[in-house]
Amino acid sequence: MTDRADRDLALIEKYLTGDHDAFNDLVTAHEERVFAICLRMLHNREAALDATQDTFLTVLRKADSFRGKSAFSTWLYRVTVNTCYDHLRREKRSTSRQIPESYDPSDPRSVDLFDAVEVRQEIEDALSRLSSEFRAAVVLVDLQGISIDQASKILDTPVGTIKSRLFRARRQLALLLGNLRDPSNPLIGDDGE
Amino acid sequence: MMNDIDRNLVTDLAEGLLSGSAAEEATARINSNPELVASYLEQLAVIEHLRSLSPPQMSTKERSALHSNLTKELGFQHNLEPTSKTKRSLWLRPVMGLAAACIFVAAIVVIPSSLTTSSDGTLEVAFVEKQENSDTFSTTTASPAMAGAPPIVEIQPESQPESMPDTPIEEVAASDPGLRSSNILESLLYLTVGATSQDEVNILLAELNPLDLSSLSESSFTECIMEREPDLPNGVQGVLLLGYEELDDLTVAYLGIDLGAGIEKGVALNLSTCEIIDYSY
């Protein structure tokens, strides 16, 4: 296990003995990544914050069911993705779909000065048009830098299926980005599949 | 056309998962086919775009709100001492018993497709009945004239919720499974709203062809209920089984939620994954 995994396991055990601070430490250690996954999945800051909170509430309530067979982060991200799926289903059921809020953070300190906002928005828009399963694979592997093996465990899906989803999702993204950008952009292959 | 092996090969190489001779073989294979080369370059380009994005961050205000809400819940949870597996919410206990009982009690598997208002102002139930040994559904209209059938369920419209699905299920089933389950759930809720016991639910649905529930896994049912407990509304007093159906690759259980005044809300669960397919709360 990694140092982080060991620390997480120790924190869970401390929390289960009644140490509130241990849970706070777990939240602090993982909140940014959970929020990032939720925001990429849900494309809406408010919904992402709700999903982040729901994720940690689920972890809070079910901490005793964590067996330590896999890394805490694997379990946490599985809860995160499932929570996002639930939010997406609820959104789908909503009769009046809300217009997504801007991705621009409200806190000036969190503004990324190095991203070209326009390009970033294009990619975010393209991501939001993927199916939730494809999006989850891309978010975990390409955006969060999680290995395909761990993504397979998080999504409870065979490695081969994850690879296939990644391949197809990237192809769709290439097409979407190609449509959004200059048609002469060489991002798209010409294999015509 | 590329096959799955080629796609995985391209993905492996683009991800940098191959090394040594495996990487050389993969490169040679890809270079031998222009289609694979194009796909490989395309994958690389998208990966580069995606990985150039910096991760989003929570604002100070958002982080503060998150911590505040979690702190409140943390205190609340510890006051209730919920982390012991032996101290689950009280409402789960009857659910466990119910699940066991359901295995032995004939219950109803129904897929109501529409509710129409008859000339005398009552609602007539039209439903799709699942045929045993068949992958298809046939539509039947419940009617007192049906041989041997008990009287039709008559529900006064004014006593029922207003949000009934108005699209026949069969029209949406093929194109949108989510909407289909939503219609089924809302139709079942419509028929059973206010029921406080499994017997009452069974009576309310008795006109619809009863089937044995023995194929419904007790363990998957109860485990799913417990797993999804955090996602259910607050104040749950009990959960009653309204029906279930087996589709191509999943088993869906429709459950009514009693919040203290009989069934008010409902949830559709995929028993294969314990995912909530739909809900009404």
XYZ file of C-alpha atoms in Angstrom:
474
model
C 0.000 0.000 0.000
C 1.103 3.583 -0.539
C 1.680 6.040 2.263
C -1.553 7.772 1.368
C -3.469 4.493 1.458
C -1.936 3.629 4.820
C -2.815 7.028 6.217
C -6.378 6.731 4.907
C -6.798 3.336 6.503
C -5.498 4.644 9.811
C -7.860 7.617 9.631
C -10.854 5.381 8.930
C -9.989 3.214 11.910
C -9.620 6.265 14.137
C -12.927 7.645 12.915
C -14.683 4.373 13.702
C -13.431 4.633 17.265
C -15.110 8.017 17.562
C -12.417 10.428 16.458
C -14.257 13.169 14.542
C -11.062 14.872 13.502
C -9.975 11.787 11.624
C -12.934 12.091 9.310
C -12.237 15.782 8.809
C -8.703 14.851 7.818
C -10.030 12.365 5.287
C -12.289 15.009 3.794
C -9.477 17.530 3.602
C -7.194 15.005 1.925
C -9.650 14.022 -0.784
C -12.166 16.832 -1.210
C -10.454 18.540 -4.127
C -10.209 15.388 -6.170
C -13.751 14.311 -5.368
C -15.001 17.761 -6.327
C -12.986 17.668 -9.549
C -14.484 14.328 -10.549
C -17.970 15.568 -9.727
C -17.526 18.799 -11.652
C -16.221 17.016 -14.727
C -19.058 14.506 -14.504
C -21.873 16.939 -13.795
C -20.712 20.081 -15.605
C -22.263 22.293 -12.959
C -20.542 23.710 -9.877
C -23.579 23.671 -7.630
C -24.441 20.099 -8.562
C -20.792 19.115 -8.154
C -20.705 20.590 -4.665
C -23.914 18.755 -3.765
C -22.491 15.520 -5.132
C -19.249 16.048 -3.229
C -21.202 16.507 -0.033
C -23.384 13.480 -0.780
C -20.279 11.416 -1.460
C -18.718 12.222 1.900
C -22.045 11.725 3.671
C -22.265 8.264 2.164
C -18.703 7.535 3.249
C -19.495 8.912 6.674
C -22.513 6.673 7.074
C -20.921 3.591 5.602
C -17.398 3.864 6.892
C -17.897 0.684 8.866
C -18.478 -1.261 5.665
C -15.040 -0.355 4.296
C -13.010 -3.547 4.600
C -9.655 -2.247 3.461
C -9.421 -4.860 0.709
C -8.857 -2.083 -1.783
C -7.413 1.369 -1.261
C -9.706 3.834 0.457
C -9.380 6.107 -2.568
C -10.720 3.352 -4.839
C -13.756 2.955 -2.626
C -14.166 6.710 -2.289
C -14.039 7.306 -6.035
C -16.484 4.488 -6.625
C -18.898 6.184 -4.244
C -18.163 9.471 -6.020
C -18.916 8.142 -9.488
C -22.065 6.353 -8.296
C -23.231 9.543 -6.614
C -22.658 11.420 -9.855
C -24.601 8.786 -11.773
C -27.483 9.291 -9.354
C -27.341 13.050 -9.853
C -27.313 12.603 -13.614
C -30.368 10.361 -13.415
C -32.188 12.918 -11.326
C -31.200 15.626 -13.747
C -32.487 13.519 -16.600
C -35.814 13.146 -14.854
C -36.101 16.849 -14.303
C -38.661 18.277 -16.655
C -36.939 21.612 -16.911
C -33.247 21.037 -17.296
C -31.211 23.854 -15.878
C -28.794 25.725 -18.020
C -25.327 24.715 -16.842
C -23.587 27.341 -14.829
C -20.323 28.769 -15.924
C -17.277 26.751 -15.103
C -15.446 29.893 -14.148
C -14.728 29.629 -10.441
C -16.149 32.296 -8.207
C -12.997 32.485 -6.151
C -10.284 34.476 -7.937
C -7.612 32.437 -6.213
C -8.825 29.302 -7.948
C -8.702 30.792 -11.439
C -6.297 28.932 -13.660
C -4.309 31.593 -15.427
C -2.606 29.132 -17.710
C -5.631 27.541 -19.309
C -6.944 29.089 -22.437
C -10.502 29.554 -21.237
C -11.973 29.169 -24.671
C -10.277 25.854 -25.393
C -11.071 24.594 -21.929
C -14.740 25.429 -22.400
C -14.781 23.563 -25.690
C -13.381 20.476 -24.052
C -15.753 20.771 -21.111
C -18.689 21.088 -23.493
C -17.528 18.096 -25.489
C -17.114 16.072 -22.292
C -20.642 16.877 -21.230
C -21.918 15.333 -24.449
C -20.407 11.934 -23.778
C -22.477 9.202 -22.194
C -22.015 9.002 -18.441
C -20.067 5.740 -18.731
C -17.664 7.103 -21.330
C -17.331 10.326 -19.380
C -16.492 8.486 -16.188
C -13.679 6.593 -17.901
C -12.213 9.738 -19.432
C -12.584 11.756 -16.240
C -10.820 9.153 -14.139
C -8.030 8.175 -16.520
C -7.354 11.198 -18.684
C -8.307 14.006 -16.341
C -7.529 12.586 -12.928
C -4.541 10.539 -14.024
C -5.864 7.356 -12.453
C -4.503 4.159 -13.945
C -6.700 1.984 -16.111
C -6.383 -0.804 -13.554
C -7.631 1.391 -10.727
C -10.359 2.847 -12.927
C -11.419 -0.729 -13.603
C -11.777 -1.308 -9.871
C -13.487 2.007 -9.238
C -16.032 1.436 -11.972
C -16.268 -2.283 -11.241
C -15.744 -2.923 -14.919
C -13.231 -5.168 -16.720
C -9.994 -3.569 -17.859
C -10.771 -4.387 -21.478
C -14.078 -2.585 -21.232
C -12.396 0.465 -19.747
C -9.918 0.512 -22.619
C -12.723 0.186 -25.122
C -14.662 3.010 -23.467
C -11.588 5.204 -23.465
C -10.924 4.536 -27.122
C -14.477 5.270 -28.147
C -14.833 8.262 -25.841
C -11.667 9.842 -27.205
C -12.879 9.240 -30.727
C -16.151 10.996 -29.922
C -14.259 13.833 -28.290
C -12.068 14.180 -31.341
C -15.119 14.429 -33.531
C -16.852 16.858 -31.190
C -13.810 19.024 -30.807
C -13.230 18.886 -34.514
C -16.743 20.098 -35.106
C -16.344 22.874 -32.607
C -13.006 23.996 -33.885
C -11.484 24.735 -37.216
C -12.437 21.852 -39.549
C -8.886 21.785 -40.817
C -7.618 21.004 -37.339
C -5.665 17.775 -37.663
C -7.025 16.462 -34.372
C -9.333 14.081 -36.201
C -7.964 11.050 -37.909
C -9.150 10.358 -41.409
C -9.998 6.727 -40.932
C -13.652 7.561 -41.203
C -14.912 4.961 -38.768
C -12.644 -1.979 -39.664
C -10.732 -2.155 -36.438
C -11.495 -4.909 -34.006
C -11.326 -4.827 -30.216
C -7.781 -6.176 -30.227
C -6.618 -3.310 -32.423
C -8.442 -0.769 -30.306
C -6.880 -2.097 -27.138
C -3.494 -2.151 -28.841
C -3.847 1.500 -29.826
C -5.030 2.376 -26.321
C -2.186 0.472 -24.679
C 0.403 2.180 -26.822
C -1.162 5.617 -26.395
C -1.314 5.100 -22.638
C 2.304 4.015 -22.526
C 1.349 0.664 -21.078
C 3.653 -1.296 -23.342
C 7.403 -1.540 -23.215
C 10.238 -3.476 -24.780
C 9.354 -6.015 -27.407
C 5.639 -5.638 -26.775
C 5.857 -1.950 -27.635
C 7.918 -2.698 -30.731
C 5.443 -5.292 -31.931
C 2.540 -2.958 -31.306
C 4.261 -0.138 -33.155
C 4.974 -2.387 -36.115
C 1.391 -3.594 -36.177
C 0.013 -0.059 -36.056
C 2.443 1.226 -38.694
C 1.301 -1.502 -41.047
C -2.223 -0.117 -41.164
C -2.986 3.529 -42.009
C -6.283 3.302 -40.175
C -4.513 2.299 -36.990
C -1.966 5.062 -37.433
C -4.716 7.638 -37.777
C -6.513 6.302 -34.722
C -3.316 6.251 -32.706
C -2.539 9.874 -33.554
C -6.097 10.852 -32.824
C -5.985 9.189 -29.412
C -2.692 10.900 -28.605
C -4.059 14.293 -29.610
C -7.150 13.954 -27.428
C -5.136 12.682 -24.479
C -2.815 15.663 -24.821
C -5.749 18.076 -24.888
C -7.402 16.502 -21.882
C -4.272 16.282 -19.807
C -3.438 19.900 -20.511
C -6.442 20.928 -18.455
C -5.685 21.857 -14.888
C -8.046 20.332 -12.336
C -10.915 22.498 -11.145
C -10.751 23.704 -7.576
C -13.309 24.540 -4.967
C -13.635 28.161 -4.024
C -13.122 29.181 -0.409
C -16.838 29.707 -0.060
C -17.651 26.298 -1.504
C -15.130 24.574 0.714
C -16.478 26.374 3.748
C -20.032 25.310 2.937
C -18.940 21.720 2.445
C -17.090 21.602 5.747
C -19.935 23.262 7.598
C -22.525 20.812 6.309
C -20.331 17.803 6.915
C -19.476 18.934 10.416
C -23.168 19.191 11.261
C -23.799 15.735 9.875
C -20.757 14.324 11.613
C -22.052 15.490 14.978
C -25.508 14.204 14.190
C -24.208 10.820 13.098
C -22.116 10.371 16.201
C -25.035 11.287 18.417
C -26.913 8.440 16.780
C -23.894 6.134 16.868
C -24.633 4.887 13.396
C -21.302 3.321 12.626
C -22.070 0.076 14.364
C -23.551 -2.447 11.993
C -25.857 -3.630 14.725
C -27.400 -0.200 15.079
C -28.899 0.403 11.701
C -31.996 2.497 11.375
C -35.073 0.922 12.851
C -36.918 0.951 9.588
C -34.538 -1.567 8.127
C -35.608 -4.259 10.548
C -39.094 -4.692 9.104
C -37.541 -4.487 5.675
C -35.368 -7.486 6.448
C -38.430 -9.371 7.618
C -40.404 -8.178 4.675
C -37.799 -9.383 2.251
C -37.876 -12.805 3.780
C -41.639 -12.852 3.739
C -41.731 -11.758 0.155
C -39.953 -14.895 -0.917
C -42.897 -16.943 0.277
C -45.762 -14.681 -0.493
C -47.174 -14.533 -3.952
C -46.922 -10.994 -5.100
C -47.544 -8.951 -8.085
C -45.378 -8.224 -11.037
C -47.087 -5.533 -13.008
C -46.193 -3.062 -15.595
C -49.089 -0.654 -15.760
C -49.016 1.071 -19.060
C -51.776 3.590 -18.796
C -54.642 4.770 -16.690
C -57.674 6.105 -18.372
C -60.776 7.741 -16.984
C -63.977 5.909 -17.722
C -67.320 7.511 -18.301
C -68.328 7.148 -14.656
C -65.322 9.083 -13.511
C -63.331 6.194 -12.118
C -59.968 5.121 -13.351
C -59.631 1.933 -15.285
C -56.372 0.164 -15.072
C -54.732 -0.923 -18.271
C -51.547 -2.822 -17.841
C -48.925 -4.876 -19.541
C -48.653 -8.314 -18.088
C -45.392 -10.187 -18.167
C -45.803 -13.579 -19.748
C -43.953 -16.484 -18.271
C -41.604 -18.256 -20.675
C -41.724 -15.295 -22.975
C -39.465 -12.374 -23.659
C -42.280 -10.193 -24.783
C -45.070 -8.353 -23.064
C -48.667 -8.418 -24.065
C -51.112 -5.698 -23.272
C -54.261 -6.552 -21.374
C -56.938 -4.349 -19.982
C -58.198 -5.248 -16.560
C -61.927 -5.541 -16.668
C -64.706 -7.054 -14.554
C -65.642 -9.018 -17.621
C -62.409 -10.952 -17.525
C -63.173 -14.551 -16.689
C -62.491 -15.274 -13.060
C -60.987 -11.909 -12.445
C -61.837 -9.999 -9.309
C -63.457 -6.595 -9.638
C -61.374 -3.920 -11.209
C -59.511 -1.534 -8.973
C -61.456 1.666 -8.800
C -59.671 4.719 -7.567
C -61.271 8.086 -7.229
C -59.130 10.550 -9.136
C -59.513 13.292 -6.557
C -57.880 11.135 -3.912
C -54.789 10.535 -5.959
C -51.703 12.560 -6.707
C -51.766 14.733 -9.785
C -48.475 13.702 -11.253
C -49.500 10.589 -13.126
C -47.472 9.562 -16.123
C -49.518 10.210 -19.224
C -47.340 8.483 -21.786
C -48.049 4.797 -22.398
C -45.051 2.807 -21.323
C -44.741 0.819 -24.498
C -44.201 4.023 -26.429
C -41.130 4.938 -24.470
C -39.810 1.526 -23.506
C -37.670 0.976 -26.522
C -36.170 4.403 -26.644
C -35.685 5.264 -22.994
C -35.482 2.539 -20.315
C -35.129 5.214 -17.633
C -38.379 6.870 -18.585
C -39.995 3.465 -18.809
C -39.053 2.569 -15.235
C -40.183 6.013 -14.177
C -43.619 5.412 -15.652
C -43.882 1.999 -14.051
C -42.836 3.308 -10.659
C -45.239 6.211 -10.757
C -48.053 3.981 -11.931
C -47.424 1.531 -9.086
C -47.274 4.379 -6.612
C -50.492 5.740 -7.970
C -52.196 2.426 -7.293
C -50.748 1.867 -3.851
C -50.366 5.308 -2.333
C -51.304 5.260 1.344
C -50.878 1.511 1.783
C -49.328 0.614 5.109
C -48.708 -3.116 4.767
C -47.610 -5.669 2.204
C -51.028 -7.308 2.413
C -52.682 -4.038 1.542
C -50.342 -3.568 -1.387
C -51.099 -7.071 -2.596
C -54.839 -6.445 -2.362
C -54.555 -3.175 -4.232
C -52.679 -4.925 -6.996
C -54.608 -8.191 -6.797
C -56.342 -7.695 -10.120
C -53.012 -7.843 -11.819
C -51.628 -11.246 -12.526
C -49.812 -12.496 -9.429
C -46.530 -14.283 -9.920
C -44.310 -16.167 -7.558
C -41.445 -14.071 -6.254
C -39.257 -17.043 -5.514
C -36.792 -16.025 -8.189
C -36.206 -12.705 -6.476
C -33.005 -12.962 -4.504
C -33.627 -12.202 -0.858
C -30.026 -11.305 -0.217
C -29.714 -8.961 -3.179
C -32.957 -7.259 -2.233
C -32.084 -6.627 1.392
C -28.461 -5.804 0.682
C -29.475 -3.273 -1.926
C -31.937 -1.642 0.453
C -29.267 -1.301 3.089
C -26.673 -0.122 0.622
C -28.905 2.597 -0.701
C -30.173 3.661 2.709
C -28.282 6.963 2.600
C -29.943 7.816 -0.689
C -33.479 7.265 0.552
C -35.493 10.181 1.941
C -35.364 11.053 5.610
C -37.918 9.610 7.990
C -38.424 6.281 6.287
C -40.643 4.044 8.398
C -40.790 1.072 6.094
C -40.374 -0.190 2.573
C -42.935 -2.313 0.724
C -42.383 -4.329 -2.412
C -44.625 -3.190 -5.240
C -43.274 -5.465 -7.940
C -40.279 -6.473 -9.919
C -39.372 -7.321 -13.449
C -36.529 -9.057 -15.185
C -35.219 -7.365 -18.273
C -32.409 -8.484 -20.559
C -29.543 -7.698 -18.250
C -31.028 -6.522 -15.007
C -33.668 -7.166 -12.401
C -35.607 -4.130 -11.301
C -37.440 -3.994 -7.983
C -40.073 -1.319 -7.447
C -40.425 -0.336 -3.814
C -42.883 1.888 -2.015
C -41.556 4.030 0.816
C -43.648 4.610 3.933
C -42.802 7.892 5.608
C -45.305 7.441 8.432
C -48.601 7.792 6.630
C -48.441 4.825 4.304
C -46.690 4.693 0.966
C -45.853 8.151 -0.277
C -42.662 7.759 -2.229
C -41.051 5.079 -4.316
C -37.794 3.880 -5.723
C -36.774 1.530 -8.527
C -33.614 -0.449 -7.841
C -31.442 -2.446 -10.194
C -30.827 -5.502 -8.062
C -27.821 -6.486 -10.150
C -25.854 -3.402 -9.177
C -27.975 -1.937 -6.371
C -28.159 1.260 -8.368
C -31.166 3.483 -8.079
C -32.726 3.525 -11.524
C -35.466 5.886 -10.608
C -37.080 7.461 -7.621
C -40.044 9.562 -6.658
C -39.081 11.819 -3.802
